[in-house]
Amino acid sequence: MKISNRRSSTGGRRTSAAVALSAVLALTATACGDDGSSAGGDKGAEGSGKGKIVFWDNNGGVRTDIWKEIIADFEKANPDIKVEYVGIPSTDYQSKVDTALQGGGLPDVGGVGAAMLAGFAAQNALEPLDDRLAKSSLNGKLNEDMVTSLKAAGGGDGKLYSVPTSANNGVLYYRTDLFKKAGLDEPATWDKFYAAAEKLTDSGKNEFGYTIRGGAGSIAQALDAMYGQSGITSFWDAGGEKTTVNDPKNVAALEKYAALFKKVTPAADLNNDFTKMVAQWDSGTIGMLNHNLGSYQDHVKALGTEKFRGIPQPVGSAGKRVQVSNPVDGMGLFKSSKNKDAAWKFIEFATSHAENSKFNKAAGQVPSNNDAAKDAWISEAEPTKLAAAALTDGSTTIVQLPYYLPDWNTISKADNEPNFQKVLNGDMSAKEFLDTMAGQLNEAQAEWKSRNG
């Protein structure tokens, strides 16, 4: 299916296609397989099930070591298949795939999480995996909520275009040693969070209460802080026509959150993506950090387990926790691959019990393989254990982000990350920023509805 382009209200290119409206759950890339001339829509071939395949890691650098370990295991078990690993930083991944979709050079298999899935599936770039999964050793072994989430994000046909590998969840990490020294309670509420951020700050000593994400990936963190404070529990109004991002309660919440910048945070936060932010927190004297389960092992390596904790996001004034969804991650098989049989073997192997457990233990995330989710390390990693409990004990409401919109990733990244930096610097009001984003989202939602009834 080819897609149409339209000119958006921001002047950027938009892609649109039939994708699913409901997102049931979200916690928490070339063999190259073609001759270099293919784009999205190339049918590819099954191939011999042997030879070389190319795997694009959508979080290269951060996950390189564990993927190379899994690849080594796979090649030992499948000596007739060689996997070429290409690690691509998460901030560059979508543009890398989009370029290959237009000019050719896609991999056989690559990381495809929920946030990017709609755009790739809309361009007919991915192979449906339902039949392969049903006939594989993974049948009945994968977390059904994660499978359903990826089906919902991927297309109006209800097909599965990415096999889930893990689920993530937002975490508030805080330095227990600094909190104890300052006589502070854990930041379990937003009021305690703000009070701690102020008390732990002494800029003259280069000590700060919080580190805010101002660079790549900033929008999701800002949305989490907004909805967490406002208590609004739906991304859309009752009619599903207008987004709630610019609701006055969210505007007020973002104003308060953005005002933390340079008051209780380092000035360098303006350009920090998650790798810089995490490294800064691990090596300095900063009280709190919002990230997700994925950075847990980095903190353990830097601080040990005695100097920090990772707890679920703070609860609001009504005693309820509201947070935005984190996309389920997965592995997709690109339709242009000329060696789909071997590529599928790699996906099946990587999401098997032992390998999926190994991957998620290293990543600090929730395994998609049901057997892996029962392994002992889950209860030993406190943030993962607490996150799982918070999501199942009724204390948390998840605001589902519209991953089904092909425009979502562009709106939440390229279009608005620069504007969020303007908000932090005081060059744009929180209301103007959220009104702009709301206009883009409402337009994308209206177009989606016009194409999907």
Tab-separated table of C-alpha atoms in Angstrom:
chain	number	residue	atom	x	y	z
A	1	MET	CA	0.000	0.000	0.000
A	2	LYS	CA	1.450	3.325	-1.042
A	3	ILE	CA	0.791	6.299	1.109
A	4	SER	CA	-0.073	9.887	0.378
A	5	ASN	CA	1.759	12.928	1.625
A	6	ARG	CA	0.251	16.176	2.784
A	7	ARG	CA	1.634	19.473	3.916
A	8	SER	CA	1.054	19.878	7.625
A	9	SER	CA	0.327	23.054	9.524
A	10	THR	CA	4.007	23.185	10.437
A	11	GLY	CA	5.167	22.916	6.855
A	12	GLY	CA	6.666	19.466	7.341
A	13	ARG	CA	5.974	16.335	5.355
A	14	ARG	CA	3.419	13.943	6.811
A	15	THR	CA	2.634	10.374	5.933
A	16	SER	CA	-0.792	8.860	6.479
A	17	ALA	CA	-2.194	5.369	6.201
A	18	ALA	CA	-4.668	2.972	7.728
A	19	VAL	CA	-3.525	2.081	11.200
A	20	ALA	CA	-5.379	0.971	14.308
A	21	LEU	CA	-7.056	3.392	16.697
A	22	SER	CA	-7.004	1.432	19.943
A	23	ALA	CA	-3.779	1.023	21.886
A	24	VAL	CA	-4.507	-1.613	24.501
A	25	LEU	CA	-1.283	-1.524	26.442
A	26	ALA	CA	2.065	0.119	26.403
A	27	LEU	CA	3.977	0.114	29.680
A	28	THR	CA	6.953	0.877	29.686
A	29	ALA	CA	16.179	-2.329	10.140
A	30	THR	CA	20.545	-4.406	4.742
A	31	ALA	CA	21.914	-8.620	3.376
A	32	CYS	CA	21.623	-6.805	3.363
A	33	GLY	CA	18.374	-8.535	2.300
A	34	ASP	CA	18.118	-6.567	-0.931
A	35	ASP	CA	20.199	-5.242	-3.772
A	36	GLY	CA	20.212	-1.660	-2.595
A	37	SER	CA	17.515	-0.539	-4.989
A	38	SER	CA	14.432	-1.502	-3.038
A	39	ALA	CA	12.194	0.720	-0.989
A	40	GLY	CA	9.159	-0.005	1.127
A	41	GLY	CA	6.955	-2.438	-0.790
A	42	ASP	CA	9.648	-4.763	-2.178
A	43	LYS	CA	8.335	-8.285	-1.639
A	44	GLY	CA	11.772	-9.800	-0.979
A	45	ALA	CA	12.239	-13.564	-0.808
A	46	GLU	CA	12.347	-16.432	1.674
A	47	GLY	CA	15.917	-17.296	0.725
A	48	SER	CA	17.822	-20.428	1.650
A	49	GLY	CA	17.688	-19.978	5.408
A	50	LYS	CA	21.468	-19.743	5.370
A	51	GLY	CA	24.092	-17.102	4.653
A	52	LYS	CA	24.268	-13.542	5.939
A	53	ILE	CA	21.565	-11.363	7.391
A	54	VAL	CA	21.837	-7.795	8.594
A	55	PHE	CA	20.387	-6.643	11.897
A	56	TRP	CA	19.878	-2.990	12.786
A	57	ASP	CA	19.791	-2.341	16.542
A	58	ASN	CA	17.499	0.597	17.317
A	59	ASN	CA	19.409	1.442	20.507
A	60	GLY	CA	22.975	1.044	19.344
A	61	GLY	CA	25.732	1.762	21.837
A	62	VAL	CA	23.455	1.275	24.833
A	63	ARG	CA	22.544	-2.307	23.881
A	64	THR	CA	25.495	-3.209	21.653
A	65	ASP	CA	27.248	-5.536	24.094
A	66	ILE	CA	24.189	-7.629	24.914
A	67	TRP	CA	23.147	-7.899	21.264
A	68	LYS	CA	26.618	-9.085	20.286
A	69	GLU	CA	26.363	-11.715	23.004
A	70	ILE	CA	22.986	-12.879	21.680
A	71	ILE	CA	24.312	-12.899	18.119
A	72	ALA	CA	27.263	-15.043	19.216
A	73	ASP	CA	24.835	-17.488	20.836
A	74	PHE	CA	22.718	-17.545	17.682
A	75	GLU	CA	25.649	-18.153	15.343
A	76	LYS	CA	26.860	-20.983	17.561
A	77	ALA	CA	23.421	-22.595	17.351
A	78	ASN	CA	23.060	-21.762	13.639
A	79	PRO	CA	26.546	-22.102	12.094
A	80	ASP	CA	25.168	-21.634	8.556
A	81	ILE	CA	23.910	-18.115	9.347
A	82	LYS	CA	26.005	-15.036	9.994
A	83	VAL	CA	24.515	-11.882	11.474
A	84	GLU	CA	25.988	-8.502	10.622
A	85	TYR	CA	25.278	-6.162	13.521
A	86	VAL	CA	24.693	-2.456	12.885
A	87	GLY	CA	24.194	-0.373	16.008
A	88	ILE	CA	22.241	2.840	15.423
A	89	PRO	CA	21.635	5.347	18.235
A	90	SER	CA	17.957	5.578	19.137
A	91	THR	CA	17.906	9.268	18.231
A	92	ASP	CA	19.016	8.502	14.642
A	93	TYR	CA	17.078	5.314	14.017
A	94	GLN	CA	13.897	6.613	12.432
A	95	SER	CA	15.714	8.888	9.993
A	96	LYS	CA	18.042	6.009	9.060
A	97	VAL	CA	15.120	3.711	8.256
A	98	ASP	CA	13.155	6.453	6.503
A	99	THR	CA	16.138	7.169	4.254
A	100	ALA	CA	16.470	3.479	3.413
A	101	LEU	CA	12.743	3.260	2.730
A	102	GLN	CA	13.086	5.938	0.087
A	103	GLY	CA	16.393	4.951	-1.450
A	104	GLY	CA	16.841	1.257	-0.660
A	105	GLY	CA	19.261	-0.511	1.601
A	106	LEU	CA	16.983	-1.799	4.332
A	107	PRO	CA	18.226	-4.559	6.635
A	108	ASP	CA	16.717	-8.006	6.966
A	109	VAL	CA	15.635	-7.460	10.555
A	110	GLY	CA	15.675	-4.521	12.915
A	111	GLY	CA	14.364	-3.087	16.130
A	112	VAL	CA	10.822	-1.802	15.641
A	113	GLY	CA	9.100	-0.425	18.728
A	114	ALA	CA	5.517	0.783	19.012
A	115	ALA	CA	6.376	4.463	18.634
A	116	MET	CA	7.822	3.981	15.132
A	117	LEU	CA	5.755	1.022	14.028
A	118	ALA	CA	2.836	2.880	12.474
A	119	GLY	CA	5.053	4.919	10.170
A	120	PHE	CA	6.993	1.903	8.931
A	121	ALA	CA	3.926	-0.294	8.531
A	122	ALA	CA	2.111	2.488	6.684
A	123	GLN	CA	4.819	2.383	4.031
A	124	ASN	CA	4.385	-1.377	3.584
A	125	ALA	CA	7.947	-1.921	4.751
A	126	LEU	CA	7.346	-4.758	7.204
A	127	GLU	CA	6.452	-8.420	6.815
A	128	PRO	CA	3.326	-9.644	8.679
A	129	LEU	CA	4.514	-12.137	11.268
A	130	ASP	CA	1.299	-13.773	12.511
A	131	ASP	CA	1.682	-16.994	10.510
A	132	ARG	CA	5.364	-17.374	11.347
A	133	LEU	CA	4.665	-16.828	15.034
A	134	ALA	CA	1.806	-19.343	15.044
A	135	LYS	CA	4.072	-22.033	13.585
A	136	SER	CA	7.077	-21.252	15.792
A	137	SER	CA	8.324	-22.326	19.200
A	138	LEU	CA	7.191	-18.885	20.452
A	139	ASN	CA	3.520	-19.642	19.896
A	140	GLY	CA	1.727	-19.072	23.208
A	141	LYS	CA	4.975	-18.049	24.897
A	142	LEU	CA	4.780	-14.274	24.458
A	143	ASN	CA	3.044	-11.764	26.707
A	144	GLU	CA	-0.370	-11.265	25.121
A	145	ASP	CA	-0.673	-7.649	26.257
A	146	MET	CA	2.582	-6.759	24.506
A	147	VAL	CA	1.527	-8.606	21.356
A	148	THR	CA	-1.833	-6.838	21.367
A	149	SER	CA	-0.156	-3.474	21.904
A	150	LEU	CA	2.072	-3.923	18.863
A	151	LYS	CA	-0.835	-5.119	16.761
A	152	ALA	CA	-2.772	-2.005	17.735
A	153	ALA	CA	0.137	0.302	16.935
A	154	GLY	CA	0.980	-1.346	13.633
A	155	GLY	CA	-2.000	-1.279	11.319
A	156	GLY	CA	-5.733	-1.298	10.814
A	157	ASP	CA	-5.560	-4.848	9.526
A	158	GLY	CA	-4.805	-6.116	13.044
A	159	LYS	CA	-1.668	-7.918	11.920
A	160	LEU	CA	1.530	-8.290	13.899
A	161	TYR	CA	4.489	-6.520	12.295
A	162	SER	CA	6.903	-6.640	15.228
A	163	VAL	CA	7.589	-9.420	17.726
A	164	PRO	CA	7.791	-7.899	21.220
A	165	THR	CA	11.070	-8.139	23.070
A	166	SER	CA	10.405	-6.018	26.147
A	167	ALA	CA	8.239	-3.464	27.895
A	168	ASN	CA	9.468	-0.406	29.682
A	169	ASN	CA	8.095	1.915	32.329
A	170	GLY	CA	8.879	5.354	33.660
A	171	VAL	CA	10.954	5.476	36.853
A	172	LEU	CA	11.969	8.223	39.234
A	173	TYR	CA	15.515	7.476	40.350
A	174	TYR	CA	16.731	9.276	43.457
A	175	ARG	CA	19.950	9.352	45.455
A	176	THR	CA	19.125	7.770	48.815
A	177	ASP	CA	22.427	8.951	50.283
A	178	LEU	CA	21.724	12.592	49.405
A	179	PHE	CA	18.127	12.369	50.599
A	180	LYS	CA	19.200	10.867	53.930
A	181	LYS	CA	21.837	13.539	54.440
A	182	ALA	CA	19.251	16.256	53.779
A	183	GLY	CA	16.628	14.594	55.979
A	184	LEU	CA	14.189	14.153	53.104
A	185	ASP	CA	11.505	11.539	52.579
A	186	GLU	CA	11.465	9.630	49.313
A	187	PRO	CA	9.857	11.693	46.510
A	188	ALA	CA	6.740	9.550	46.286
A	189	THR	CA	4.457	12.551	45.628
A	190	TRP	CA	4.858	15.514	43.296
A	191	ASP	CA	4.882	17.908	46.240
A	192	LYS	CA	7.786	16.010	47.824
A	193	PHE	CA	9.511	15.883	44.429
A	194	TYR	CA	9.494	19.668	44.050
A	195	ALA	CA	10.477	20.270	47.666
A	196	ALA	CA	13.421	17.867	47.366
A	197	ALA	CA	14.566	19.370	44.067
A	198	GLU	CA	14.847	22.765	45.731
A	199	LYS	CA	16.437	21.615	48.990
A	200	LEU	CA	19.110	19.504	47.284
A	201	THR	CA	20.271	22.341	45.032
A	202	ASP	CA	23.412	24.355	45.741
A	203	SER	CA	24.582	25.545	42.341
A	204	GLY	CA	27.705	27.097	43.838
A	205	LYS	CA	28.828	23.618	44.797
A	206	ASN	CA	27.568	22.146	41.506
A	207	GLU	CA	24.878	20.254	43.399
A	208	PHE	CA	21.422	20.048	41.867
A	209	GLY	CA	18.125	18.534	42.904
A	210	TYR	CA	17.099	17.279	39.473
A	211	THR	CA	18.230	16.754	35.908
A	212	ILE	CA	15.669	17.586	33.217
A	213	ARG	CA	15.730	16.164	29.697
A	214	GLY	CA	15.978	19.033	27.216
A	215	GLY	CA	17.485	17.258	24.208
A	216	ALA	CA	16.332	14.302	22.115
A	217	GLY	CA	13.452	12.406	23.709
A	218	SER	CA	12.340	15.341	25.847
A	219	ILE	CA	8.668	15.345	24.858
A	220	ALA	CA	7.733	11.982	26.379
A	221	GLN	CA	9.310	12.975	29.690
A	222	ALA	CA	7.527	16.332	29.654
A	223	LEU	CA	4.194	14.640	28.912
A	224	ASP	CA	4.758	12.242	31.790
A	225	ALA	CA	5.342	15.132	34.187
A	226	MET	CA	2.301	17.001	32.843
A	227	TYR	CA	-0.251	14.229	33.076
A	228	GLY	CA	1.233	12.979	36.330
A	229	GLN	CA	0.531	16.339	37.969
A	230	SER	CA	-2.719	17.266	36.235
A	231	GLY	CA	-4.317	13.875	36.860
A	232	ILE	CA	-5.942	13.910	33.402
A	233	THR	CA	-6.367	10.267	32.407
A	234	SER	CA	-7.039	10.375	28.663
A	235	PHE	CA	-5.034	11.752	25.763
A	236	TRP	CA	-8.234	12.653	23.861
A	237	ASP	CA	-11.524	14.255	24.806
A	238	ALA	CA	-14.673	12.160	25.133
A	239	GLY	CA	-15.327	12.309	21.404
A	240	GLY	CA	-11.797	11.345	20.456
A	241	GLU	CA	-11.499	14.507	18.364
A	242	LYS	CA	-9.354	16.885	20.392
A	243	THR	CA	-6.255	16.144	22.451
A	244	THR	CA	-6.012	17.059	26.104
A	245	VAL	CA	-2.341	18.074	25.933
A	246	ASN	CA	-3.259	21.774	26.047
A	247	ASP	CA	-5.881	21.446	28.767
A	248	PRO	CA	-5.345	24.319	31.247
A	249	LYS	CA	-4.343	21.820	33.949
A	250	ASN	CA	-1.611	20.429	31.704
A	251	VAL	CA	-0.453	23.932	30.777
A	252	ALA	CA	-0.095	24.809	34.464
A	253	ALA	CA	1.744	21.554	35.139
A	254	LEU	CA	4.225	22.146	32.322
A	255	GLU	CA	4.832	25.724	33.464
A	256	LYS	CA	5.789	24.454	36.920
A	257	TYR	CA	7.929	21.630	35.551
A	258	ALA	CA	9.793	23.746	32.964
A	259	ALA	CA	10.538	26.356	35.634
A	260	LEU	CA	12.908	23.817	37.220
A	261	PHE	CA	15.435	24.389	34.413
A	262	LYS	CA	18.587	26.165	35.627
A	263	LYS	CA	16.878	26.823	38.956
A	264	VAL	CA	17.428	23.319	40.337
A	265	THR	CA	19.033	21.672	37.265
A	266	PRO	CA	22.324	22.012	35.414
A	267	ALA	CA	22.295	24.387	32.429
A	268	ALA	CA	23.705	21.560	30.293
A	269	ASP	CA	20.325	19.833	30.557
A	270	LEU	CA	19.070	21.942	27.649
A	271	ASN	CA	20.799	19.633	25.154
A	272	ASN	CA	20.852	16.392	27.112
A	273	ASP	CA	19.470	13.255	25.524
A	274	PHE	CA	19.067	10.238	27.792
A	275	THR	CA	22.660	8.998	27.478
A	276	LYS	CA	24.104	12.371	28.510
A	277	MET	CA	21.507	12.813	31.230
A	278	VAL	CA	22.137	9.361	32.683
A	279	ALA	CA	25.919	9.800	32.563
A	280	GLN	CA	25.614	13.183	34.260
A	281	TRP	CA	23.460	11.762	37.042
A	282	ASP	CA	25.675	8.720	37.565
A	283	SER	CA	28.867	10.764	37.862
A	284	GLY	CA	27.633	13.807	39.786
A	285	THR	CA	25.698	14.955	42.819
A	286	ILE	CA	22.207	15.351	41.392
A	287	GLY	CA	19.302	14.271	43.543
A	288	MET	CA	16.768	12.933	41.052
A	289	LEU	CA	16.446	11.665	37.512
A	290	ASN	CA	13.395	10.679	35.483
A	291	HIS	CA	14.111	7.940	32.990
A	292	ASN	CA	12.915	4.360	32.672
A	293	LEU	CA	13.857	0.830	33.595
A	294	GLY	CA	16.421	0.716	30.813
A	295	SER	CA	19.077	2.705	32.672
A	296	TYR	CA	18.922	0.715	35.920
A	297	GLN	CA	22.050	-1.324	35.235
A	298	ASP	CA	23.992	1.842	34.350
A	299	HIS	CA	23.161	3.262	37.776
A	300	VAL	CA	24.135	0.030	39.516
A	301	LYS	CA	27.522	0.067	37.774
A	302	ALA	CA	28.122	3.690	38.704
A	303	LEU	CA	26.642	3.863	42.189
A	304	GLY	CA	26.090	0.336	43.450
A	305	THR	CA	22.706	-0.508	44.955
A	306	GLU	CA	23.078	1.365	48.236
A	307	LYS	CA	23.123	4.962	46.998
A	308	PHE	CA	19.964	5.101	44.896
A	309	ARG	CA	16.495	3.715	44.392
A	310	GLY	CA	14.198	3.591	41.404
A	311	ILE	CA	10.537	4.037	42.281
A	312	PRO	CA	7.343	4.465	40.232
A	313	GLN	CA	6.464	7.992	39.174
A	314	PRO	CA	5.128	10.289	41.941
A	315	VAL	CA	1.440	10.303	42.780
A	316	GLY	CA	-0.668	13.426	42.466
A	317	SER	CA	-2.557	15.430	45.063
A	318	ALA	CA	-5.527	13.052	44.821
A	319	GLY	CA	-3.317	10.122	45.771
A	320	LYS	CA	-3.441	8.592	42.304
A	321	ARG	CA	-0.558	7.879	39.965
A	322	VAL	CA	-1.048	8.879	36.330
A	323	GLN	CA	1.643	8.320	33.741
A	324	VAL	CA	1.925	8.164	29.985
A	325	SER	CA	2.568	4.892	28.223
A	326	ASN	CA	6.031	3.696	27.335
A	327	PRO	CA	6.208	1.931	23.971
A	328	VAL	CA	6.703	-1.824	23.790
A	329	ASP	CA	9.895	-2.622	21.888
A	330	GLY	CA	10.225	-5.402	19.349
A	331	MET	CA	11.903	-6.867	16.283
A	332	GLY	CA	10.534	-6.511	12.777
A	333	LEU	CA	11.243	-8.419	9.567
A	334	PHE	CA	11.634	-6.064	6.631
A	335	LYS	CA	9.645	-7.103	3.583
A	336	SER	CA	12.530	-6.359	1.210
A	337	SER	CA	14.738	-9.024	2.839
A	338	LYS	CA	15.956	-11.683	0.422
A	339	ASN	CA	16.598	-14.082	3.305
A	340	LYS	CA	13.419	-13.967	5.391
A	341	ASP	CA	13.734	-17.535	6.603
A	342	ALA	CA	17.113	-16.869	8.248
A	343	ALA	CA	15.930	-13.487	9.534
A	344	TRP	CA	12.921	-15.083	11.209
A	345	LYS	CA	15.152	-17.696	12.826
A	346	PHE	CA	17.115	-14.865	14.404
A	347	ILE	CA	13.956	-13.159	15.715
A	348	GLU	CA	12.669	-16.454	17.110
A	349	PHE	CA	16.002	-17.180	18.794
A	350	ALA	CA	16.386	-13.686	20.279
A	351	THR	CA	12.953	-13.861	21.907
A	352	SER	CA	13.365	-17.390	23.260
A	353	HIS	CA	13.338	-17.902	27.034
A	354	ALA	CA	17.085	-17.829	27.679
A	355	GLU	CA	17.992	-15.041	25.260
A	356	ASN	CA	15.031	-12.803	26.065
A	357	SER	CA	15.808	-13.154	29.763
A	358	LYS	CA	19.471	-12.351	29.141
A	359	PHE	CA	18.580	-9.286	27.070
A	360	ASN	CA	16.086	-7.854	29.535
A	361	LYS	CA	18.265	-8.497	32.556
A	362	ALA	CA	20.957	-6.401	30.868
A	363	ALA	CA	18.413	-3.766	29.830
A	364	GLY	CA	16.556	-3.795	33.138
A	365	GLN	CA	13.224	-4.169	31.344
A	366	VAL	CA	10.227	-6.492	31.470
A	367	PRO	CA	10.657	-9.601	29.263
A	368	SER	CA	8.116	-10.422	26.563
A	369	ASN	CA	8.727	-14.150	26.892
A	370	ASN	CA	6.452	-15.445	29.646
A	371	ASP	CA	9.017	-17.964	30.870
A	372	ALA	CA	11.716	-15.297	31.000
A	373	ALA	CA	9.389	-13.089	33.044
A	374	LYS	CA	9.394	-15.735	35.775
A	375	ASP	CA	13.171	-15.787	36.178
A	376	ALA	CA	14.642	-14.886	39.570
A	377	TRP	CA	16.402	-11.701	38.476
A	378	ILE	CA	13.050	-9.927	38.054
A	379	SER	CA	12.441	-9.840	41.812
A	380	GLU	CA	16.076	-8.901	42.443
A	381	ALA	CA	15.901	-5.750	40.282
A	382	GLU	CA	13.851	-3.472	42.566
A	383	PRO	CA	12.724	-0.869	39.992
A	384	THR	CA	11.425	-3.610	37.699
A	385	LYS	CA	9.660	-5.323	40.573
A	386	LEU	CA	8.086	-2.059	41.793
A	387	ALA	CA	7.065	-1.029	38.277
A	388	ALA	CA	5.364	-4.347	37.651
A	389	ALA	CA	3.503	-4.041	40.946
A	390	ALA	CA	2.413	-0.445	40.270
A	391	LEU	CA	0.973	-1.453	36.933
A	392	THR	CA	-1.047	-4.334	38.355
A	393	ASP	CA	-2.188	-3.189	41.807
A	394	GLY	CA	-4.667	-0.577	40.623
A	395	SER	CA	-2.603	2.404	41.792
A	396	THR	CA	-1.624	3.577	38.313
A	397	THR	CA	-3.615	4.919	35.374
A	398	ILE	CA	-1.880	4.850	32.001
A	399	VAL	CA	-2.548	7.625	29.489
A	400	GLN	CA	-2.186	5.847	26.150
A	401	LEU	CA	-0.153	7.847	23.653
A	402	PRO	CA	-1.359	7.689	20.018
A	403	TYR	CA	1.320	5.428	18.588
A	404	TYR	CA	-1.175	4.429	15.888
A	405	LEU	CA	-0.811	7.857	14.232
A	406	PRO	CA	1.858	7.709	11.502
A	407	ASP	CA	2.570	11.344	12.373
A	408	TRP	CA	3.104	10.673	16.081
A	409	ASN	CA	6.848	10.175	16.049
A	410	THR	CA	7.438	13.277	13.947
A	411	ILE	CA	5.150	15.436	16.068
A	412	SER	CA	6.677	14.210	19.322
A	413	LYS	CA	10.254	14.556	18.141
A	414	ALA	CA	11.311	16.654	15.138
A	415	ASP	CA	8.435	19.121	15.265
A	416	ASN	CA	8.409	19.903	18.960
A	417	GLU	CA	11.693	19.064	20.660
A	418	PRO	CA	13.192	22.394	19.480
A	419	ASN	CA	10.095	24.192	20.771
A	420	PHE	CA	10.421	22.560	24.172
A	421	GLN	CA	13.938	23.958	24.403
A	422	LYS	CA	12.429	27.379	23.747
A	423	VAL	CA	10.047	26.813	26.653
A	424	LEU	CA	12.946	25.925	28.947
A	425	ASN	CA	14.819	29.039	27.860
A	426	GLY	CA	11.771	31.238	28.348
A	427	ASP	CA	11.463	32.039	24.634
A	428	MET	CA	8.071	30.334	24.265
A	429	SER	CA	5.248	29.982	26.735
A	430	ALA	CA	4.050	26.571	27.847
A	431	LYS	CA	0.604	27.432	26.480
A	432	GLU	CA	1.908	28.359	23.024
A	433	PHE	CA	3.996	25.201	22.937
A	434	LEU	CA	1.105	22.939	23.898
A	435	ASP	CA	-1.383	24.740	21.654
A	436	THR	CA	0.969	24.209	18.721
A	437	MET	CA	1.350	20.524	19.492
A	438	ALA	CA	-2.390	20.160	20.021
A	439	GLY	CA	-3.099	21.649	16.611
A	440	GLN	CA	-0.783	19.160	14.948
A	441	LEU	CA	-2.238	16.231	16.871
A	442	ASN	CA	-5.838	17.201	16.175
A	443	GLU	CA	-5.057	17.519	12.476
A	444	ALA	CA	-3.339	14.135	12.415
A	445	GLN	CA	-6.230	12.548	14.317
A	446	ALA	CA	-8.814	14.046	11.954
A	447	GLU	CA	-6.944	12.762	8.927
A	448	TRP	CA	-6.575	9.350	10.512
A	449	LYS	CA	-10.305	9.200	11.212
A	450	SER	CA	-11.188	10.309	7.679
A	451	ARG	CA	-9.199	7.373	6.327
A	452	ASN	CA	-10.465	4.835	8.825
A	453	GLY	CA	-14.085	5.720	9.239
